[in-house]
Short mmCIF file of C-alpha atoms and ligand atoms in Angstrom, two decimals:
data_model
loop_
_atom_site.label_atom_id
_atom_site.label_comp_id
_atom_site.label_asym_id
_atom_site.label_seq_id
_atom_site.Cartn_x
_atom_site.Cartn_y
_atom_site.Cartn_z
CA MET A 15 12.79 122.18 121.96
CA GLU A 16 13.46 118.52 120.29
CA THR A 17 16.38 117.64 119.59
CA PHE A 18 16.65 115.07 116.00
CA ASP A 19 18.83 112.65 115.81
CA VAL A 20 19.35 114.85 112.07
CA ALA A 21 17.91 117.31 110.16
CA ILE A 22 18.76 116.12 106.51
CA ILE A 23 17.53 119.13 104.84
CA GLY A 24 16.93 119.08 101.34
CA SER A 25 14.10 116.25 100.05
CA GLY A 26 15.68 115.51 96.53
CA PRO A 27 17.67 111.53 96.10
CA ALA A 28 20.12 111.65 98.43
CA GLY A 29 17.64 113.53 100.89
CA SER A 30 15.05 110.79 100.85
CA SER A 31 17.62 108.34 100.41
CA CYS A 32 18.87 109.18 104.09
CA ALA A 33 15.46 110.28 105.45
CA ALA A 34 14.69 106.27 104.23
CA PHE A 35 17.41 104.97 105.84
CA CYS A 36 18.15 106.67 108.97
CA ALA A 37 15.07 105.64 110.08
CA MET A 38 15.10 102.46 109.60
CA ALA A 39 18.35 102.51 111.33
CA GLY A 40 15.95 104.15 114.41
CA LEU A 41 16.67 107.63 114.20
CA GLN A 42 15.34 110.58 115.33
CA THR A 43 15.34 112.02 111.44
CA LEU A 44 14.56 114.79 110.60
CA VAL A 45 13.71 116.23 106.96
CA LEU A 46 13.52 119.89 106.04
CA GLU A 47 12.72 120.70 101.98
CA ARG A 48 12.58 124.42 100.13
CA ALA A 49 9.51 123.37 97.82
CA ARG A 50 6.21 120.96 97.91
CA PHE A 51 6.14 118.06 96.88
CA PRO A 52 4.70 116.43 93.89
CA ARG A 53 7.90 119.02 91.89
CA GLU A 54 9.44 118.94 88.65
CA LYS A 55 13.16 119.45 89.00
CA VAL A 56 15.76 120.49 85.54
CA CYS A 57 17.66 117.04 85.18
CA GLY A 58 17.17 114.27 81.98
CA ASP A 59 14.85 112.44 84.51
CA CYS A 60 16.60 109.05 83.65
CA LEU A 61 17.58 106.37 85.58
CA ASN A 62 21.67 104.86 85.51
CA PRO A 63 21.14 100.57 86.75
CA SER A 64 23.50 101.28 89.53
CA CYS A 65 20.16 102.99 91.24
CA TRP A 66 18.91 99.64 91.48
CA LEU A 67 20.47 98.35 93.68
CA VAL A 68 19.65 100.89 96.15
CA LEU A 69 16.38 101.27 95.48
CA GLU A 70 15.80 97.33 96.22
CA ARG A 71 17.47 98.25 99.23
CA LEU A 72 14.87 101.30 99.95
CA GLY A 73 11.91 98.47 98.73
CA LEU A 74 11.04 100.18 96.34
CA ALA A 75 12.39 99.09 92.81
CA GLN A 76 8.70 97.60 92.15
CA GLN A 77 7.13 100.04 93.19
CA ILE A 78 8.56 102.14 90.80
CA TRP A 79 7.83 99.55 87.67
CA GLY A 80 4.38 100.20 88.21
CA LEU A 81 4.61 104.18 87.24
CA PRO A 82 4.46 105.60 84.96
CA HIS A 83 8.10 105.36 82.77
CA SER A 84 10.11 104.47 80.22
CA LYS A 85 12.81 101.34 79.54
CA LEU A 86 15.25 103.01 77.56
CA THR A 87 17.15 100.44 74.86
CA SER A 88 19.66 102.79 73.21
CA VAL A 89 21.37 105.72 72.78
CA ASP A 90 21.90 107.87 69.86
CA PHE A 91 24.66 110.00 70.59
CA ILE A 92 24.81 112.42 67.40
CA ALA A 93 28.12 115.30 66.02
CA ILE A 94 26.78 118.97 65.54
CA ASP A 95 26.71 117.71 61.11
CA GLY A 96 23.97 115.06 61.69
CA ARG A 97 25.45 111.60 62.24
CA LYS A 98 24.85 109.39 64.24
CA VAL A 99 26.07 106.14 66.22
CA SER A 100 24.34 104.38 68.01
CA VAL A 101 24.93 102.03 71.68
CA ASN A 102 22.41 99.20 73.05
CA LEU A 103 22.00 99.66 76.76
CA PRO A 104 21.85 96.48 79.01
CA THR A 105 18.25 95.02 79.02
CA GLY A 106 16.14 93.57 81.68
CA ASN A 107 15.61 94.50 85.05
CA ASP A 108 19.58 95.72 84.84
CA CYS A 109 18.04 98.05 82.58
CA GLU A 110 18.13 102.41 82.17
CA LEU A 111 14.19 103.68 83.57
CA SER A 112 13.52 107.21 82.69
CA ILE A 113 11.01 109.26 85.06
CA LYS A 114 9.37 112.58 85.83
CA ARG A 115 10.71 113.40 88.99
CA SER A 116 7.94 114.61 90.06
CA LEU A 117 7.37 110.48 90.79
CA PHE A 118 10.21 109.56 91.82
CA ASP A 119 11.60 112.04 93.68
CA ASP A 120 7.30 111.80 95.93
CA LEU A 121 7.83 108.07 95.99
CA LEU A 122 10.98 108.81 97.79
CA LEU A 123 10.06 111.07 100.08
CA LYS A 124 6.88 109.45 100.87
CA ARG A 125 8.68 106.48 101.69
CA ALA A 126 11.03 108.26 104.22
CA CYS A 127 7.94 108.99 105.82
CA GLU A 128 6.44 105.45 105.97
CA LEU A 129 9.60 104.38 107.11
CA GLY A 130 9.30 107.13 110.02
CA ALA A 131 11.19 110.81 108.77
CA HIS A 132 9.14 113.85 109.89
CA VAL A 133 9.23 115.45 106.74
CA ARG A 134 8.71 119.79 106.05
CA GLU A 135 7.24 120.71 103.28
CA GLY A 136 7.58 124.68 102.09
CA THR A 137 11.15 125.02 104.40
CA THR A 138 13.55 126.91 104.13
CA VAL A 139 16.60 126.73 106.21
CA THR A 140 17.92 130.58 106.26
CA THR A 141 20.78 130.01 109.46
CA LEU A 142 22.36 128.25 111.23
CA VAL A 143 23.72 128.35 114.31
CA ARG A 144 26.33 126.01 115.91
CA ASP A 145 26.05 125.12 120.07
CA GLN A 146 26.33 122.11 121.73
CA HIS A 147 23.96 121.34 118.53
CA TRP A 148 22.68 122.61 114.88
CA LYS A 149 19.77 124.94 116.07
CA ILE A 150 18.14 125.18 112.54
CA GLU A 151 16.23 128.30 111.57
CA THR A 152 14.32 128.48 108.34
CA ALA A 153 11.44 131.29 106.83
CA THR A 154 9.32 131.35 108.12
CA ARG A 155 10.94 131.81 111.61
CA GLU A 156 10.71 127.96 112.89
CA SER A 157 13.76 126.62 114.25
CA PHE A 158 14.54 122.59 115.19
CA ARG A 159 17.54 121.61 116.88
CA SER A 160 19.79 118.51 115.80
CA ARG A 161 22.81 116.52 117.09
CA VAL A 162 23.58 116.12 113.25
CA LEU A 163 22.52 118.22 110.69
CA ILE A 164 23.20 116.97 106.46
CA GLY A 165 23.15 118.85 103.21
CA ALA A 166 21.72 116.92 100.70
CA ASP A 167 20.21 120.51 99.06
CA GLY A 168 21.99 121.02 95.67
CA ARG A 169 24.37 122.72 93.53
CA ASN A 170 23.35 125.94 95.10
CA SER A 171 24.00 124.42 98.99
CA THR A 172 22.57 126.66 101.26
CA VAL A 173 23.75 125.13 104.74
CA ALA A 174 27.84 125.25 101.64
CA ARG A 175 26.82 128.37 102.26
CA LEU A 176 26.24 129.38 105.47
CA ARG A 177 29.62 126.64 106.18
CA ASN A 178 31.66 129.13 104.40
CA LEU A 179 32.40 126.45 101.62
CA LEU A 180 30.39 127.48 99.05
CA PRO A 181 33.35 127.64 95.64
CA ARG A 182 32.72 130.68 94.67
CA PRO A 183 29.80 130.80 91.45
CA ALA A 184 32.32 130.85 88.18
CA ARG A 185 30.84 131.83 85.28
CA GLU A 186 29.07 128.59 84.28
CA ARG A 187 26.28 126.69 80.96
CA VAL A 188 23.15 126.45 81.46
CA ALA A 189 21.03 123.87 81.71
CA LEU A 190 16.24 124.47 80.67
CA GLN A 191 14.57 121.43 79.99
CA ALA A 192 10.83 120.58 79.23
CA HIS A 193 7.79 118.35 78.98
CA ILE A 194 7.10 118.26 75.98
CA PRO A 195 4.41 115.92 73.58
CA LEU A 196 7.35 113.30 72.61
CA PRO A 197 7.11 113.13 68.50
CA LEU A 198 5.89 110.49 66.74
CA ASN A 199 7.73 107.23 66.46
CA PHE A 200 10.83 108.26 69.26
CA GLY A 201 10.96 105.58 70.59
CA ASP A 202 12.19 104.55 73.50
CA ARG A 203 15.83 106.71 72.71
CA VAL A 204 18.17 108.69 74.30
CA VAL A 205 19.56 111.24 71.89
CA LEU A 206 23.08 112.68 72.89
CA GLN A 207 22.33 115.42 70.43
CA PHE A 208 25.66 118.42 70.73
CA PHE A 209 25.99 121.00 68.77
CA PRO A 210 28.17 124.00 68.15
CA GLU A 211 26.40 125.98 71.02
CA GLY A 212 26.47 123.27 73.33
CA TYR A 213 24.57 119.75 73.43
CA SER A 214 20.48 118.60 73.80
CA GLY A 215 19.75 115.17 75.45
CA GLN A 216 16.79 114.12 75.11
CA ALA A 217 14.67 110.64 77.00
CA PRO A 218 10.43 110.06 75.91
CA VAL A 219 9.84 109.43 79.98
CA ASN A 220 6.42 107.60 79.31
CA GLU A 221 4.29 107.16 76.36
CA ASN A 222 3.66 110.74 75.63
CA GLU A 223 6.01 112.71 76.20
CA LEU A 224 9.25 113.53 75.77
CA ASN A 225 12.17 115.35 78.00
CA LEU A 226 13.87 118.20 76.37
CA CYS A 227 17.28 119.14 77.87
CA LEU A 228 20.32 122.01 76.46
CA VAL A 229 22.49 122.64 78.19
CA GLY A 230 25.16 125.94 76.36
CA LYS A 231 26.49 129.25 78.43
CA PRO A 232 24.16 131.92 78.23
CA PRO A 233 25.15 134.24 75.23
CA THR A 234 24.75 131.35 72.87
CA ILE A 235 21.03 129.44 75.19
CA SER A 236 18.36 130.85 72.73
CA ARG A 237 20.33 129.86 69.46
CA LEU A 238 19.63 125.50 70.84
CA ARG A 239 16.29 126.63 72.20
CA GLN A 240 15.06 128.19 69.01
CA TRP A 241 16.19 124.95 67.36
CA ALA A 242 14.48 123.19 70.14
CA GLN A 243 11.09 125.15 68.48
CA ARG A 244 11.96 124.51 65.39
CA GLN A 245 12.28 120.64 65.80
CA PHE A 246 9.84 119.60 67.98
CA GLU A 247 7.18 121.91 66.72
CA ILE A 248 7.23 124.16 70.29
CA PRO A 249 5.82 126.96 71.07
CA ALA A 250 7.09 130.31 71.75
CA THR A 251 4.84 130.55 75.00
CA GLN A 252 6.45 126.62 76.10
CA ARG A 253 7.90 127.43 79.87
CA TRP A 254 11.49 125.72 80.14
CA ARG A 255 12.75 125.48 83.78
CA THR A 256 16.39 125.94 83.87
CA ILE A 257 19.46 125.67 86.48
CA THR A 258 23.62 127.05 86.90
CA PRO A 259 25.58 125.70 87.74
CA LEU A 260 25.96 122.88 85.97
CA THR A 261 29.53 121.42 87.51
CA ARG A 262 30.74 122.34 89.96
CA SER A 263 34.00 121.95 92.63
CA PRO A 264 33.01 119.55 95.47
CA ILE A 265 33.22 120.59 98.27
CA PRO A 266 35.10 117.82 101.08
CA CYS A 267 31.92 115.33 102.12
CA ALA A 268 33.03 115.04 106.38
CA HIS A 269 32.43 117.61 108.61
CA GLU A 270 32.17 117.66 112.58
CA ASN A 271 28.57 116.40 112.78
CA LEU A 272 27.79 117.65 109.58
CA LEU A 273 27.88 115.82 106.55
CA PHE A 274 27.54 116.61 102.46
CA ILE A 275 25.76 114.33 99.54
CA GLY A 276 24.34 114.53 97.40
CA ASP A 277 25.18 117.78 94.51
CA ALA A 278 25.26 119.29 97.48
CA ALA A 279 28.73 117.86 97.63
CA ARG A 280 30.11 116.65 94.71
CA VAL A 281 27.66 117.81 91.26
CA VAL A 282 29.14 116.11 88.26
CA GLU A 283 28.46 116.69 84.63
CA PRO A 284 24.91 115.16 83.69
CA PHE A 285 26.03 114.08 80.17
CA THR A 286 26.42 110.82 81.63
CA GLY A 287 23.20 110.89 83.73
CA GLU A 288 24.72 109.58 86.80
CA GLY A 289 23.98 112.70 89.24
CA ILE A 290 20.81 110.50 90.22
CA TYR A 291 22.49 107.50 91.86
CA TYR A 292 25.30 109.06 93.48
CA ALA A 293 22.28 111.15 95.70
CA LEU A 294 20.55 107.64 96.32
CA ARG A 295 24.27 105.88 97.35
CA SER A 296 25.68 108.78 99.22
CA GLY A 297 22.53 108.92 101.45
CA GLU A 298 22.83 105.13 102.14
CA LEU A 299 25.75 105.88 102.85
CA ALA A 300 26.06 108.79 105.28
CA ALA A 301 22.55 107.25 107.37
CA ARG A 302 25.25 104.32 108.09
CA SER A 303 27.66 107.48 109.73
CA ILE A 304 24.94 108.23 111.13
CA ALA A 305 23.62 105.68 112.81
CA LYS A 306 27.71 105.62 114.42
CA ILE A 307 27.94 109.27 115.90
CA ILE A 308 24.78 108.54 116.96
CA SER A 309 24.99 105.46 118.83
CA GLY A 310 28.33 106.45 120.41
CA GLU A 311 31.47 104.98 117.67
CA ASP A 312 35.17 106.69 117.70
CA ARG A 313 33.87 110.49 115.22
CA PRO A 314 37.04 110.97 113.29
CA LEU A 315 37.00 106.90 112.93
CA VAL A 316 33.42 107.18 111.04
CA LEU A 317 34.44 110.53 108.93
CA ARG A 318 37.42 108.64 107.79
CA GLU A 319 35.22 105.79 106.48
CA PHE A 320 32.00 108.22 105.63
CA THR A 321 34.66 109.48 103.39
CA TYR A 322 36.86 106.67 101.86
CA ALA A 323 33.30 105.37 100.88
CA CYS A 324 32.31 108.60 98.82
CA ALA A 325 35.45 108.43 96.76
CA GLU A 326 35.31 104.62 97.01
CA MET A 327 31.70 105.05 95.00
CA TYR A 328 32.87 107.09 92.50
CA ARG A 329 35.58 105.29 91.68
CA GLY A 330 36.51 104.07 88.40
CA ARG A 331 33.45 106.28 87.45
CA LEU A 332 35.02 109.76 87.25
CA TRP A 333 37.04 110.39 84.75
CA ILE A 334 34.80 109.05 81.53
CA ASN A 335 32.54 111.81 83.66
CA ARG A 336 35.70 114.11 83.12
CA LEU A 337 35.79 113.30 79.29
CA ALA A 338 32.60 113.08 78.84
CA ARG A 339 32.29 116.99 80.11
CA ASP A 340 35.63 117.32 78.06
CA ALA A 341 33.59 116.62 74.86
CA VAL A 342 30.52 118.82 75.97
CA LEU A 343 32.79 122.04 76.11
CA SER A 344 33.94 121.68 72.77
CA PRO A 345 31.30 120.47 71.00
CA ARG A 346 33.76 119.92 67.91
CA ILE A 347 35.94 117.71 69.71
CA GLY A 348 32.80 115.52 70.98
CA SER A 349 31.62 115.44 67.59
CA LEU A 350 35.03 114.09 66.13
CA PHE A 351 34.67 111.29 69.00
CA VAL A 352 30.82 110.56 67.81
CA HIS A 353 32.65 109.90 63.59
CA ALA A 354 35.66 107.97 65.08
CA ALA A 355 33.01 105.96 67.14
CA ARG A 356 31.28 105.75 63.70
CA VAL A 357 34.38 103.53 61.98
CA ASN A 358 35.19 101.48 65.61
CA ARG A 359 33.09 101.34 67.40
CA SER A 360 34.26 99.74 69.85
CA ILE A 361 35.74 102.06 72.71
CA LEU A 362 32.00 104.26 72.57
CA LYS A 363 30.59 100.73 73.48
CA PHE A 364 33.26 100.13 76.42
CA LEU A 365 32.69 103.64 77.74
CA THR A 366 28.86 103.57 77.49
CA ALA A 367 29.03 100.21 79.05
CA LYS A 368 31.09 101.39 82.46
CA ILE A 369 28.37 104.03 83.08
CA VAL A 370 25.96 101.79 82.11
CA SER A 371 26.90 98.76 84.68
CA SER A 372 25.54 98.50 87.63
CA LYS A 373 27.72 98.64 91.19
CA LEU A 374 27.50 97.63 94.69
C1 FAD B 12 20.29 119.39 82.66
C2 FAD B 12 20.87 118.32 83.90
C3 FAD B 12 20.14 116.72 83.90
C4 FAD B 12 20.36 115.91 84.63
N1 FAD B 12 20.19 114.63 84.04
C5 FAD B 12 20.04 113.99 84.89
C6 FAD B 12 20.12 112.54 84.76
O1 FAD B 12 19.57 111.88 83.42
N2 FAD B 12 20.35 111.37 84.93
C7 FAD B 12 21.00 111.33 86.32
O2 FAD B 12 20.64 110.55 87.13
N3 FAD B 12 20.75 112.44 87.29
C8 FAD B 12 20.60 113.77 85.96
N4 FAD B 12 21.38 115.14 86.51
C9 FAD B 12 22.05 115.12 87.48
C10 FAD B 12 20.69 114.54 88.48
O3 FAD B 12 19.27 116.33 88.01
C11 FAD B 12 21.25 115.41 89.89
O4 FAD B 12 22.61 114.79 90.42
C12 FAD B 12 20.23 115.09 91.60
O5 FAD B 12 19.00 115.50 91.39
C13 FAD B 12 21.09 115.35 92.96
O6 FAD B 12 20.74 114.85 93.66
P1 FAD B 12 20.63 115.46 95.11
O7 FAD B 12 19.21 115.38 95.76
O8 FAD B 12 22.20 115.80 95.68
O9 FAD B 12 20.15 117.59 95.13
P2 FAD B 12 18.55 117.98 93.98
O10 FAD B 12 17.67 116.76 93.15
O11 FAD B 12 19.13 119.30 93.30
O12 FAD B 12 17.69 118.05 95.35
C14 FAD B 12 17.18 118.66 96.87
C15 FAD B 12 16.43 119.75 97.19
O13 FAD B 12 17.12 120.80 98.12
C16 FAD B 12 16.04 121.29 98.47
N5 FAD B 12 16.58 122.65 98.70
C17 FAD B 12 17.62 123.31 98.50
N6 FAD B 12 17.76 124.15 99.02
C18 FAD B 12 16.95 124.58 100.08
C19 FAD B 12 17.40 125.29 101.43
N7 FAD B 12 17.21 126.39 101.84
N8 FAD B 12 16.19 124.74 103.17
C20 FAD B 12 14.81 123.49 102.63
N9 FAD B 12 15.29 122.92 101.27
C21 FAD B 12 16.61 122.74 100.92
C22 FAD B 12 15.48 121.53 96.86
O14 FAD B 12 14.01 121.80 96.70
C23 FAD B 12 15.66 120.75 96.35
O15 FAD B 12 14.46 119.85 96.47
C24 FAD B 12 20.43 116.17 85.52
C25 FAD B 12 21.71 117.67 86.12
C26 FAD B 12 21.28 117.81 84.84
C27 FAD B 12 21.64 119.81 85.81
#
């Protein structure tokens, strides 16, 4: 059986970014992905401007512009009572853009393939055995071997679960998501709307479709769905994608010959729309560390550097995300914030600018 330098479990933005950078570095790279692409995901489909720098390094920025997308120019925050405040988003090539995950994730995975990564779709990892190397077994009873293993399999990471690292599931919120026909004159804006039961995010993803997300607690999420059905004239037969939990405790990202990246390592509150950036960037950072490990550099030092680099990636941003989490967990407080921002918009403008500023 061939032993790969690195096996990456999951090919969302984290796994594909990592695979592409590993392949670029000349590593024997294997990707095992449960789904068959292209596939949609529960997501707001918005790319934070920080993504552009990583996408440039992947050689994909131009290709993104060639796919159906929307360039987003402003965010509307809407309080429970319907009062609204608008904040402009960056313009030019450093903008916030929305694109369906079926297109975005497929492009990333194809890039990893093109650069030489071996990709197996429709392959669910079920068992991990650690001896000299990693032995990875799948639901279809295939086996693979690798020197380094990457958990890039999202918030409910199987890799973390199999290594007894996944935090116990809390009673958490649930998200529903659908693409629906774009309402007339919706414009190029993101809408973040508070409700007593939770919140809704809305953004056009192309000329014809709106991404609609609803986030709430299981007992009351059906009220949000009923609101959406009335508001957007959605038939009761509409199929919704669903995911839970919305957030969970992070797990340490560096272990001996095992790294976690993207949502598998840390799930942030989706309200600020940054998860894809963290996924892409942590994939890039992991690839750099794996190349060093495989070339024989001091492993404990490399792992410490990786942990530090991941912490740096979040530095100065996590507190805003936590603030957003507080606001969405208490939508009435979130609404009060919107009211205050109508009087003095400087704080909201500052927070929004921090979230959408580009970063290395
Ligand atoms: C409601 C909501 C809205 C959001 N909106 C935004 C937004 O607008 N902008 C933004 O940047 N972020 C947003 N996010 C967050 C974003 O979706 C995630 O941060 C991002 O998808 C993380 O990427 P990832 O590659 O780490 O994981 P994922 O995208 O979850 O990919 C994990 C992959 O692993 C595969 N997998 C899982 N288990 C196995 C297994 N056992 N074997 C093999 N493969 C496996 C899955 O099929 C999947 O393809 C949102 C999240 C939610 C819930």
